[in-house]
Short mmCIF file of C-alpha atoms and ligand atoms in Angstrom, two decimals:
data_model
loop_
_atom_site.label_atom_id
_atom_site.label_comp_id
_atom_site.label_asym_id
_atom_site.label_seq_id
_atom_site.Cartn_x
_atom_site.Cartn_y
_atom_site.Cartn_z
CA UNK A 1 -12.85 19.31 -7.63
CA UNK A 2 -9.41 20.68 -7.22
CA UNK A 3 -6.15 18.33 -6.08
CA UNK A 4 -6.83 16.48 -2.62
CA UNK A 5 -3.47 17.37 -0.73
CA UNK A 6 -1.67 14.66 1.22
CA UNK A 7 1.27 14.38 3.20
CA UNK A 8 3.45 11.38 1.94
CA UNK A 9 6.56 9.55 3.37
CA UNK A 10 9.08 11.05 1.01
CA UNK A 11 9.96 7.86 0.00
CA UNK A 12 6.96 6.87 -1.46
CA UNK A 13 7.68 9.54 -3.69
CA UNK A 14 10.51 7.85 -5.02
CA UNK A 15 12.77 10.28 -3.66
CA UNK A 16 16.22 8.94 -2.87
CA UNK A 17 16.34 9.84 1.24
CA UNK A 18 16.52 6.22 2.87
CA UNK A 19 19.37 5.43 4.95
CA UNK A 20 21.06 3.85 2.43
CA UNK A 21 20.17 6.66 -0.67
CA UNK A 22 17.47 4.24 -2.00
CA UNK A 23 13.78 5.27 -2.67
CA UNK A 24 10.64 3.50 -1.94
CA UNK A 25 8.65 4.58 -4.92
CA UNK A 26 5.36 3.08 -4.84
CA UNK A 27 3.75 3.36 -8.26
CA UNK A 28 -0.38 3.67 -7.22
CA UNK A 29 0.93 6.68 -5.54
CA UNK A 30 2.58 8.26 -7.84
CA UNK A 31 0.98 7.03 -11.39
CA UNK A 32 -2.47 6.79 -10.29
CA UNK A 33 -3.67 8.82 -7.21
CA UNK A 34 -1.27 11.66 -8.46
CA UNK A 35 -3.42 12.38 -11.05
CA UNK A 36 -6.10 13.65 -8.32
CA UNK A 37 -3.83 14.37 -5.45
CA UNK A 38 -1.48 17.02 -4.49
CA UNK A 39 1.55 16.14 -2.45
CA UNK A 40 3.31 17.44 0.68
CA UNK A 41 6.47 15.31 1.08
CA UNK A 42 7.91 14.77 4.78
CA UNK A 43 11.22 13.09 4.97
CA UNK A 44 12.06 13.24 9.43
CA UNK A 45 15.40 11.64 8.91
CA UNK A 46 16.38 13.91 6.47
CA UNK A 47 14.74 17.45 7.64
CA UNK A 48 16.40 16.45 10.49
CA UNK A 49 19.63 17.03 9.19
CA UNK A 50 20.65 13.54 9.03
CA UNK A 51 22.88 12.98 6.32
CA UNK A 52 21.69 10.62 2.87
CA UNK A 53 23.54 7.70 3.26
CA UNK A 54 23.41 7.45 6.97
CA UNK A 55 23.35 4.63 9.73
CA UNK A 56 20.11 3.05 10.04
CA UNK A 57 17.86 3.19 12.73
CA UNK A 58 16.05 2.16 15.06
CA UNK A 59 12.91 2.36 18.17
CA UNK A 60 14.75 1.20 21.71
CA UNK A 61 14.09 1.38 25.28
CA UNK A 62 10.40 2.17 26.87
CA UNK A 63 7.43 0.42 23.74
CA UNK A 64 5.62 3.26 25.08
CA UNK A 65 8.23 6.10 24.71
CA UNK A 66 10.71 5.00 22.72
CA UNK A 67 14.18 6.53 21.69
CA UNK A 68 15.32 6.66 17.98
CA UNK A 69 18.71 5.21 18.10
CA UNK A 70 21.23 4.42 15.20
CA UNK A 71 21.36 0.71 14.95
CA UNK A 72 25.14 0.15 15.62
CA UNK A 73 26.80 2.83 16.91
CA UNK A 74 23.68 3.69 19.37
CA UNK A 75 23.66 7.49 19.07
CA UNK A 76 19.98 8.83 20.09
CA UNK A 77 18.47 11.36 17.93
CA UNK A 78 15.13 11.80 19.58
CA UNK A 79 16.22 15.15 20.79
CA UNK A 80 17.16 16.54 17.08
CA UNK A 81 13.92 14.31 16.28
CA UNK A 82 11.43 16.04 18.29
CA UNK A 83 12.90 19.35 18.25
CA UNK A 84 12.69 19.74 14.31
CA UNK A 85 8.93 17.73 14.76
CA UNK A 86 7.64 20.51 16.90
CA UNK A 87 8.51 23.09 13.90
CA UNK A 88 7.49 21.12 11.16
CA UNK A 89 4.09 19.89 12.65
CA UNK A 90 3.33 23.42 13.09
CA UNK A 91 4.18 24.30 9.47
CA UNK A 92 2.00 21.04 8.38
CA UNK A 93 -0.80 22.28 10.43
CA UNK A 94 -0.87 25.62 7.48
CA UNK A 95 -1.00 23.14 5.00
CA UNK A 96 -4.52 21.63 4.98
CA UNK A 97 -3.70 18.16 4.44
CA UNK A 98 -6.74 16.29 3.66
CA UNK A 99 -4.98 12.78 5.04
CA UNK A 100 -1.01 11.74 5.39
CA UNK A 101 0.46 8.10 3.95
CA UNK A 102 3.44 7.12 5.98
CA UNK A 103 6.06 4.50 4.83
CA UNK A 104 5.37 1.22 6.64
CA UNK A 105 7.87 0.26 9.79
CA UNK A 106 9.89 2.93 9.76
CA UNK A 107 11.55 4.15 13.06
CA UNK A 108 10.57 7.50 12.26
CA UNK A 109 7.53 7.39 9.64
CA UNK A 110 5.68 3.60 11.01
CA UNK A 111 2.20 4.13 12.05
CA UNK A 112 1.72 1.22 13.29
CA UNK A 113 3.92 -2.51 14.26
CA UNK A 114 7.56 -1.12 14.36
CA UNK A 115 9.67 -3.03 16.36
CA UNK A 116 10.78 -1.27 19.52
CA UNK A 117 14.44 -3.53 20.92
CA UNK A 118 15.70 -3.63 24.18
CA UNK A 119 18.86 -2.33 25.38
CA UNK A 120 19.74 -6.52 24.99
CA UNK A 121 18.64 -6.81 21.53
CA UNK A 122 15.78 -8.27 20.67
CA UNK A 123 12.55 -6.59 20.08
CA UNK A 124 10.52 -5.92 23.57
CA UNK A 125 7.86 -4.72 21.08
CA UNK A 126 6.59 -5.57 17.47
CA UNK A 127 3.54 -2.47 18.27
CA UNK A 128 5.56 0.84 18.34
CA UNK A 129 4.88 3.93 16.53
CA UNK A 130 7.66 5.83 14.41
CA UNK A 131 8.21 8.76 16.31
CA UNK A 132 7.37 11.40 13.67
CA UNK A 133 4.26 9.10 12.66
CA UNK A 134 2.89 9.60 16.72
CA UNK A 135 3.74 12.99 16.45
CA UNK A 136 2.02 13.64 13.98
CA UNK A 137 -1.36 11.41 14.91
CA UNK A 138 -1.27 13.67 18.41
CA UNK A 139 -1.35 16.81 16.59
CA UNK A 140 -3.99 16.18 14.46
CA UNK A 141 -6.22 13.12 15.16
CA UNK A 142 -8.72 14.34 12.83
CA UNK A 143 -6.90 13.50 10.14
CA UNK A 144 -7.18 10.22 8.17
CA UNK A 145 -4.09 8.59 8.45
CA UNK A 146 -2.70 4.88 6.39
CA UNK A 147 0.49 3.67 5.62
CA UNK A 148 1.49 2.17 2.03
CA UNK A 149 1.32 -1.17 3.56
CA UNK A 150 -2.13 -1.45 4.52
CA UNK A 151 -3.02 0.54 0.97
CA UNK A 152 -2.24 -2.61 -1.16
CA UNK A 153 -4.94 -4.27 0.94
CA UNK A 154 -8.29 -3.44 -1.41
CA UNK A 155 -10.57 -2.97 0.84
CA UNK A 156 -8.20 -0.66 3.13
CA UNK A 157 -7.59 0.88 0.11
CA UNK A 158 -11.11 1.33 -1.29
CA UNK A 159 -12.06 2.76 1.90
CA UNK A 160 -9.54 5.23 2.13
CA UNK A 161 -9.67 6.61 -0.80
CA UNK A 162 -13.30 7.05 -0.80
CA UNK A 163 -12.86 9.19 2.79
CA UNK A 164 -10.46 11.19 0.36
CA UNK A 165 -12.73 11.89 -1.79
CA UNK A 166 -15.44 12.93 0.69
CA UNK A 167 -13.74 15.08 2.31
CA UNK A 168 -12.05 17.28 0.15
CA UNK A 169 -15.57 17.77 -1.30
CA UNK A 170 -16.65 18.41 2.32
CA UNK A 171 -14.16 20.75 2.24
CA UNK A 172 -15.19 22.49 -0.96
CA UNK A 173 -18.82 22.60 0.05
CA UNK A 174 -19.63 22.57 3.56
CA UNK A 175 -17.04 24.32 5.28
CA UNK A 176 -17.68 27.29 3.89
CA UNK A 177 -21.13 27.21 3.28
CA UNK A 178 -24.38 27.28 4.91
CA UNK A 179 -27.50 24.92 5.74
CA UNK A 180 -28.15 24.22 2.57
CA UNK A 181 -25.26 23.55 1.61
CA UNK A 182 -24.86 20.80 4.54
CA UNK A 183 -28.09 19.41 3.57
CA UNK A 184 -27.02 18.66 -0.25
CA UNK A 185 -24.36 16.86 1.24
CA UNK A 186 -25.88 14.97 3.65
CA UNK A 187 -28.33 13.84 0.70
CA UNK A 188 -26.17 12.69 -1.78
CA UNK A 189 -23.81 10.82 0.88
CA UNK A 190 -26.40 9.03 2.45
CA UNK A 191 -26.23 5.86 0.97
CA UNK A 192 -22.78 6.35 1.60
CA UNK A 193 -22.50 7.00 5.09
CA UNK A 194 -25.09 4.28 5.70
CA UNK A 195 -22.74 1.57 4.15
CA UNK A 196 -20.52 2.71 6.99
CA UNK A 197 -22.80 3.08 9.83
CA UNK A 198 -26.47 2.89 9.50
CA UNK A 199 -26.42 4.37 13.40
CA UNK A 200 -24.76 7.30 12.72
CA UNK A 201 -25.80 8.26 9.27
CA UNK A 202 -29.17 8.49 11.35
CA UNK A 203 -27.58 10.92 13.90
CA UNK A 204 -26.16 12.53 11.07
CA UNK A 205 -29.66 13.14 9.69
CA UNK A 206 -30.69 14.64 13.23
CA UNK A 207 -28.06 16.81 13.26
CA UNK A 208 -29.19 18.19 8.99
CA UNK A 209 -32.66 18.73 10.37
CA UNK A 210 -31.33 21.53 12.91
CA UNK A 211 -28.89 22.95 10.77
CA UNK A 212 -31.46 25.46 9.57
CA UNK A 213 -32.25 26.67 13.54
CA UNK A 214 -29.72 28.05 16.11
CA UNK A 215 -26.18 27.95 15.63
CA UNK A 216 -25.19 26.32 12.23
CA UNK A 217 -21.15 26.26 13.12
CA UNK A 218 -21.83 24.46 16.03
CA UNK A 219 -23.98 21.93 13.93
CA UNK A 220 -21.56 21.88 11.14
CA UNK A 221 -18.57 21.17 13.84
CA UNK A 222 -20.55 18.17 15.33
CA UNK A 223 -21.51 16.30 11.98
CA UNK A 224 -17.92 16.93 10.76
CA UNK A 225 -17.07 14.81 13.84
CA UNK A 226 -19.67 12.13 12.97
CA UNK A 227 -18.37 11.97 9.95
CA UNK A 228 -14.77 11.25 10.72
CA UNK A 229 -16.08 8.78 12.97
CA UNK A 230 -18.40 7.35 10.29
CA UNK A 231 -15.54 7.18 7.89
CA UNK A 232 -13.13 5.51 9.81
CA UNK A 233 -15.36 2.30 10.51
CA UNK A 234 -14.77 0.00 7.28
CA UNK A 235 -17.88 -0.81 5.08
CA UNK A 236 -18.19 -4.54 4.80
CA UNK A 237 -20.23 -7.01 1.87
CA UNK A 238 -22.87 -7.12 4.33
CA UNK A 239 -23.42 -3.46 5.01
CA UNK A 240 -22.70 -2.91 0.93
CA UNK A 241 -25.46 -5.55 0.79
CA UNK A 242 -28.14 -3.92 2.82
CA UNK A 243 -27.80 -0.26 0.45
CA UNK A 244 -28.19 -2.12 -2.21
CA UNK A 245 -31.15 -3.51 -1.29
CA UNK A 246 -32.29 -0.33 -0.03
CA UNK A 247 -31.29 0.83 -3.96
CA UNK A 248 -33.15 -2.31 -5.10
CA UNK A 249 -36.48 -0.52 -3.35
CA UNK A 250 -36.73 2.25 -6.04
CA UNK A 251 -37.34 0.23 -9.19
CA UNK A 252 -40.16 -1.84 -7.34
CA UNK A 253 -42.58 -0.68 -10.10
CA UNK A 254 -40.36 -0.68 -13.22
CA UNK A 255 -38.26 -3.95 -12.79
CA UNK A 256 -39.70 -7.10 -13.88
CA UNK A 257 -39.41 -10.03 -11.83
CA UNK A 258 -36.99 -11.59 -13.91
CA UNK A 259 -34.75 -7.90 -13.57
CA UNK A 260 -35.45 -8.22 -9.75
CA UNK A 261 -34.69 -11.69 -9.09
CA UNK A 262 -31.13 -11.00 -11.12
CA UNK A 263 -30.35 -7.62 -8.65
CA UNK A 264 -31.13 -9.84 -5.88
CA UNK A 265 -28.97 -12.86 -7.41
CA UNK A 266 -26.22 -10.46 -8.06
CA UNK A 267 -26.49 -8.78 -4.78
CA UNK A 268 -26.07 -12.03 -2.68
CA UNK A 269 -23.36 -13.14 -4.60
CA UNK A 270 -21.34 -10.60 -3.87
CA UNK A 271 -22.17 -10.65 -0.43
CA UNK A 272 -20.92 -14.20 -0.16
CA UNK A 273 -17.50 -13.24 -1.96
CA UNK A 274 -18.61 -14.32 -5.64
CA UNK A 275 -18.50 -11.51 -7.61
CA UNK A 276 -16.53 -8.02 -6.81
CA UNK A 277 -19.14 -4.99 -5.84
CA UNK A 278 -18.36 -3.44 -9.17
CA UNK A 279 -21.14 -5.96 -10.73
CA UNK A 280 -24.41 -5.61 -8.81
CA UNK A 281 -23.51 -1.21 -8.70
CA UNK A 282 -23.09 -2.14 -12.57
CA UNK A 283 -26.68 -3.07 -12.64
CA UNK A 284 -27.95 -0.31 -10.13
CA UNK A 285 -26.38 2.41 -12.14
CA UNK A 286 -27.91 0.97 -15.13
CA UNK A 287 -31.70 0.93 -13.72
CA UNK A 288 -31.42 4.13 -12.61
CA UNK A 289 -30.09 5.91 -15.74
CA UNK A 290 -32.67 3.46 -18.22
CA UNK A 291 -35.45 4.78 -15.46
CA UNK A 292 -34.19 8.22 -14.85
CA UNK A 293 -34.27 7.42 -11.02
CA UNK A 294 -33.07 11.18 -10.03
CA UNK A 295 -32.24 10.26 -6.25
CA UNK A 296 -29.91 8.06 -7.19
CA UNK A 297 -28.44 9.94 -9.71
CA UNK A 298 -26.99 11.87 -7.37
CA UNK A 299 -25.73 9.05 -4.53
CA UNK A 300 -21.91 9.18 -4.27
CA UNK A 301 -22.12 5.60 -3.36
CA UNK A 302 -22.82 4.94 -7.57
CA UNK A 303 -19.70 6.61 -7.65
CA UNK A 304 -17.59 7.10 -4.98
CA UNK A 305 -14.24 8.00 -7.32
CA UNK A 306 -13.10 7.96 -10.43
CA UNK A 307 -13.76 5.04 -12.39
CA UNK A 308 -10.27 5.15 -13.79
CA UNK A 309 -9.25 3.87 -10.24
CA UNK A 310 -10.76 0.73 -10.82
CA UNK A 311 -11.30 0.26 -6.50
CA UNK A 312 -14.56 -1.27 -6.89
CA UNK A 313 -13.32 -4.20 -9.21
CA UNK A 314 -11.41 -5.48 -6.20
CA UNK A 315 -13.28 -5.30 -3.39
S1 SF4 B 1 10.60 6.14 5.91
FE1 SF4 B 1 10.39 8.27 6.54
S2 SF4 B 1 12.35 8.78 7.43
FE2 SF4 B 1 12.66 6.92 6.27
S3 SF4 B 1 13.33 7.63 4.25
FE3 SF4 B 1 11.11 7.38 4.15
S4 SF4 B 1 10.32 9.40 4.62
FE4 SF4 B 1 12.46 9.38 5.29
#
């Protein structure tokens, strides 16, 4: 699999652009995930042509179309803002980016709870959206988005990073390929996708069964929409639980009852918070090499990244 690209907060880079010539670095980012990611850095402030240091800023006026404002001396740059936006998305938009990470409550970069003030002072909203961070979710919704706050939640994190994964080998697979190619995907996701949604990973599987008749890029366009949407909704111990008991359903003939009860022990547990999901995949994984279970083998949800990331110990 070659590098996942990602746009990135240029911060988060540890690249000296804030206001006050400071960095952000955020060491996951650049230790760990930059060992399978490729990055596209996006500083608004500075490609702007705001100076490093510079007077900080800030969201005022209207929560739902705010102005980007220097905190004391109230000079707006929205216009400078937008107008350099409007080139840059475009040049983003020849980039490819798999997914973007923006820097947390940033005026410009926030994706989500920046404080918006009123011309008296105080916040009239703690729910704005930096401005280059809406800009950018307008021009392409169909790209994953998170910001480095919500990324030291596991879970959040887990889940992200495993949409990462799948799409880039989306990407290097289906996009370009044919039926078949759609259908080997669809296969060795599926225990995937049904830890997401077991709803759609069923209209997926509708959609893989007339990929083979009529028009395959209209087919391919649709499931690449279920599969944002499948993506985006959060997999949960309970929906983890359910695959594994599906899992649990090939080894009815080799396991023991002792080796059955423990899955099922193991499995509950870490549906009631116990034990991380790391330790009832641990057993999975082993069944199905010891048994040369083939299917499984091949499921993505064994192994959903690289085990150097260490995701599944934490969530
Ligand atoms: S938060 Fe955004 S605008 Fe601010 S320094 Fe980081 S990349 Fe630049």
């Amino acid at each position: 699999m070659s590098r996942i690209k990602i746009g990135i907060s240029s911060c988060l880079l540890g690249n000296k652009v804030r206001y006050d010539g400071q960095h952000k670095l955020d060491h996951f980012i650049t230790d760990t995930l930059s060992q399978w990611c490729e990055f596209v850095p996006v500083c608004p402030e500075v490609e702007c042509g705001l100076p490093i240091p510079r007077e900080s800023m800030r969201l005022t006026g209207d929560p739902e179309n705010p102005r980007l404002t220097t905190g004391k001396t109230g000079i707006d740059h929205t216009p400078r803002m937008n107008a350099w936006m409007k080139i840059r998305l475009e040049e983003l938009a020849g980039e490819n980016l798999v997914a973007f990470i923006f820097k947390t409550k940033s005026p410009s970069s926030g994706l989500r709870n920046v404080k918006v003030y009123s011309p008296e002072g105080p916040p009239a909203s703690l729910h704005g959206q930096g401005l280059f961070a809406a800009g950018f979710t307008r021009r392409f919704p169909d790209i994953p988005v998170e910001d480095e706050g919500r990324l030291c939640d596991p879970v959040l994190r887990e889940n992200f990073i495993e949409t990462i994964f799948v799409l880039q080998r989306w990407r290097e697979t289906v996009r370009t390929g044919g039926p078949g190619d759609l259908t080997e995907f669809h296969t060795r996701h599926k225990y995937t996708f049904m830890a997401h949604s077991p709803a759609l990973l069923r209209e997926m599987g509708k959609l893989v069964a007339a990929g083979g008749s009529g028009d395959f890029t209209a087919v391919r366009e649709q499931y690449r929409g279920l599969l944002l949407k499948t993506l985006a909704l959060t997999k949960t111990p309970k929906k983890n639980h359910n695959v594994l008991l599906h899992m649990l359903g090939y080894f009815k003939r080799q396991l023991t009852a002792d080796e059955k009860q423990e899955l099922l022990f193991e499995a509950e547990t870490y549906r009631t918070g116990g034990v991380p999901l790391i330790v009832p995949l641990t057993l999975v994984r082993h069944y199905t090499r010891k048994y040369g279970e083939k299917y499984l083998a091949r499921q993505y949800f064994l192994h959903p990244h690289p085990v150097e990331l260490g995701l599944l110990n934490h969530v």
